[in-house]
């Protein structure tokens, strides 16, 4: 059963059922960040995490999370 929670990123209230503890708007932003990272890593496979973060303007913390979740491969 869905429950009301605060988004961990923007603190807005949203209906949570399963998955990340972020609202749909923040999830959409995160998916766009993931796509930028994925494309960059595909085009520059030898890049370091610092280089990826700088080039894509996505935080290293979020890139590490993508790796931990298995969404990105080194």
PDB file of C-alpha atoms in Angstrom:
ATOM      1  CA  UNK A   1       0.000   0.000   0.000  1.00  0.00           C
ATOM      2  CA  UNK A   2       1.427   3.423  -0.953  1.00  0.00           C
ATOM      3  CA  UNK A   3       2.431   5.762   1.812  1.00  0.00           C
ATOM      4  CA  UNK A   4       3.203   9.463   1.995  1.00  0.00           C
ATOM      5  CA  UNK A   5       6.898  10.331   2.268  1.00  0.00           C
ATOM      6  CA  UNK A   6       9.196  13.268   1.816  1.00  0.00           C
ATOM      7  CA  UNK A   7      11.536  13.119  -1.167  1.00  0.00           C
ATOM      8  CA  UNK A   8      15.119  12.603  -0.007  1.00  0.00           C
ATOM      9  CA  UNK A   9      16.345  15.162  -2.552  1.00  0.00           C
ATOM     10  CA  UNK A  10      13.838  18.023  -2.700  1.00  0.00           C
ATOM     11  CA  UNK A  11      11.870  17.246   0.510  1.00  0.00           C
ATOM     12  CA  UNK A  12       8.487  17.516  -1.287  1.00  0.00           C
ATOM     13  CA  UNK A  13       5.736  15.121  -0.222  1.00  0.00           C
ATOM     14  CA  UNK A  14       4.909  12.272  -2.616  1.00  0.00           C
ATOM     15  CA  UNK A  15       3.141   8.929  -2.677  1.00  0.00           C
ATOM     16  CA  UNK A  16       5.754   6.207  -2.170  1.00  0.00           C
ATOM     17  CA  UNK A  17       5.164   2.568  -3.053  1.00  0.00           C
ATOM     18  CA  UNK A  18       8.515   0.959  -3.978  1.00  0.00           C
ATOM     19  CA  UNK A  19      11.891   1.931  -5.380  1.00  0.00           C
ATOM     20  CA  UNK A  20      14.024   4.969  -4.618  1.00  0.00           C
ATOM     21  CA  UNK A  21      12.880   7.319  -1.895  1.00  0.00           C
ATOM     22  CA  UNK A  22      12.648  10.243  -4.312  1.00  0.00           C
ATOM     23  CA  UNK A  23       9.662  11.898  -5.969  1.00  0.00           C
ATOM     24  CA  UNK A  24       8.828  11.381  -9.651  1.00  0.00           C
ATOM     25  CA  UNK A  25      10.260  14.787 -10.609  1.00  0.00           C
ATOM     26  CA  UNK A  26      13.612  14.052  -8.962  1.00  0.00           C
ATOM     27  CA  UNK A  27      13.586  10.540 -10.426  1.00  0.00           C
ATOM     28  CA  UNK A  28      13.211  12.053 -13.916  1.00  0.00           C
ATOM     29  CA  UNK A  29      16.172  14.373 -13.301  1.00  0.00           C
ATOM     30  CA  UNK A  30      18.207  11.414 -12.032  1.00  0.00           C
ATOM     31  CA  UNK A  31      17.353   9.397 -15.155  1.00  0.00           C
ATOM     32  CA  UNK A  32      18.561  12.266 -17.357  1.00  0.00           C
ATOM     33  CA  UNK A  33      21.789  12.363 -15.310  1.00  0.00           C
ATOM     34  CA  UNK A  34      22.168   8.610 -15.767  1.00  0.00           C
ATOM     35  CA  UNK A  35      21.728   8.906 -19.520  1.00  0.00           C
ATOM     36  CA  UNK A  36      24.405  11.648 -19.733  1.00  0.00           C
ATOM     37  CA  UNK A  37      26.799   9.474 -17.712  1.00  0.00           C
ATOM     38  CA  UNK A  38      26.002   6.346 -19.758  1.00  0.00           C
ATOM     39  CA  UNK A  39      26.642   8.109 -23.072  1.00  0.00           C
ATOM     40  CA  UNK A  40      29.879   9.677 -21.811  1.00  0.00           C
ATOM     41  CA  UNK A  41      31.200   6.357 -20.481  1.00  0.00           C
ATOM     42  CA  UNK A  42      30.292   4.675 -23.770  1.00  0.00           C
ATOM     43  CA  UNK A  43      32.171   7.344 -25.748  1.00  0.00           C
ATOM     44  CA  UNK A  44      35.141   7.556 -23.340  1.00  0.00           C
ATOM     45  CA  UNK A  45      35.523   4.089 -21.771  1.00  0.00           C
ATOM     46  CA  UNK A  46      38.872   4.867 -20.100  1.00  0.00           C
ATOM     47  CA  UNK A  47      37.631   7.958 -18.245  1.00  0.00           C
ATOM     48  CA  UNK A  48      37.981   8.160 -14.467  1.00  0.00           C
ATOM     49  CA  UNK A  49      35.000   8.834 -12.231  1.00  0.00           C
ATOM     50  CA  UNK A  50      36.334  12.334 -11.608  1.00  0.00           C
ATOM     51  CA  UNK A  51      36.494  12.985 -15.368  1.00  0.00           C
ATOM     52  CA  UNK A  52      32.981  11.614 -15.867  1.00  0.00           C
ATOM     53  CA  UNK A  53      31.617  13.746 -13.027  1.00  0.00           C
ATOM     54  CA  UNK A  54      33.296  16.883 -14.340  1.00  0.00           C
ATOM     55  CA  UNK A  55      32.238  16.336 -17.963  1.00  0.00           C
ATOM     56  CA  UNK A  56      28.625  15.405 -17.198  1.00  0.00           C
ATOM     57  CA  UNK A  57      28.111  17.658 -14.154  1.00  0.00           C
ATOM     58  CA  UNK A  58      26.772  14.631 -12.250  1.00  0.00           C
ATOM     59  CA  UNK A  59      28.027  14.124  -8.701  1.00  0.00           C
ATOM     60  CA  UNK A  60      30.554  11.387  -8.035  1.00  0.00           C
ATOM     61  CA  UNK A  61      28.241  10.107  -5.292  1.00  0.00           C
ATOM     62  CA  UNK A  62      25.438   9.549  -7.817  1.00  0.00           C
ATOM     63  CA  UNK A  63      27.837   7.905 -10.297  1.00  0.00           C
ATOM     64  CA  UNK A  64      29.025   5.548  -7.545  1.00  0.00           C
ATOM     65  CA  UNK A  65      25.395   4.720  -6.796  1.00  0.00           C
ATOM     66  CA  UNK A  66      24.757   3.908 -10.479  1.00  0.00           C
ATOM     67  CA  UNK A  67      27.762   1.570 -10.332  1.00  0.00           C
ATOM     68  CA  UNK A  68      26.632  -0.033  -7.077  1.00  0.00           C
ATOM     69  CA  UNK A  69      23.146  -0.618  -8.501  1.00  0.00           C
ATOM     70  CA  UNK A  70      24.704  -2.337 -11.518  1.00  0.00           C
ATOM     71  CA  UNK A  71      23.336   0.229 -13.956  1.00  0.00           C
ATOM     72  CA  UNK A  72      26.831   1.114 -15.174  1.00  0.00           C
ATOM     73  CA  UNK A  73      29.726  -1.193 -15.918  1.00  0.00           C
ATOM     74  CA  UNK A  74      33.352  -0.263 -15.734  1.00  0.00           C
TER      75      UNK A  74
END
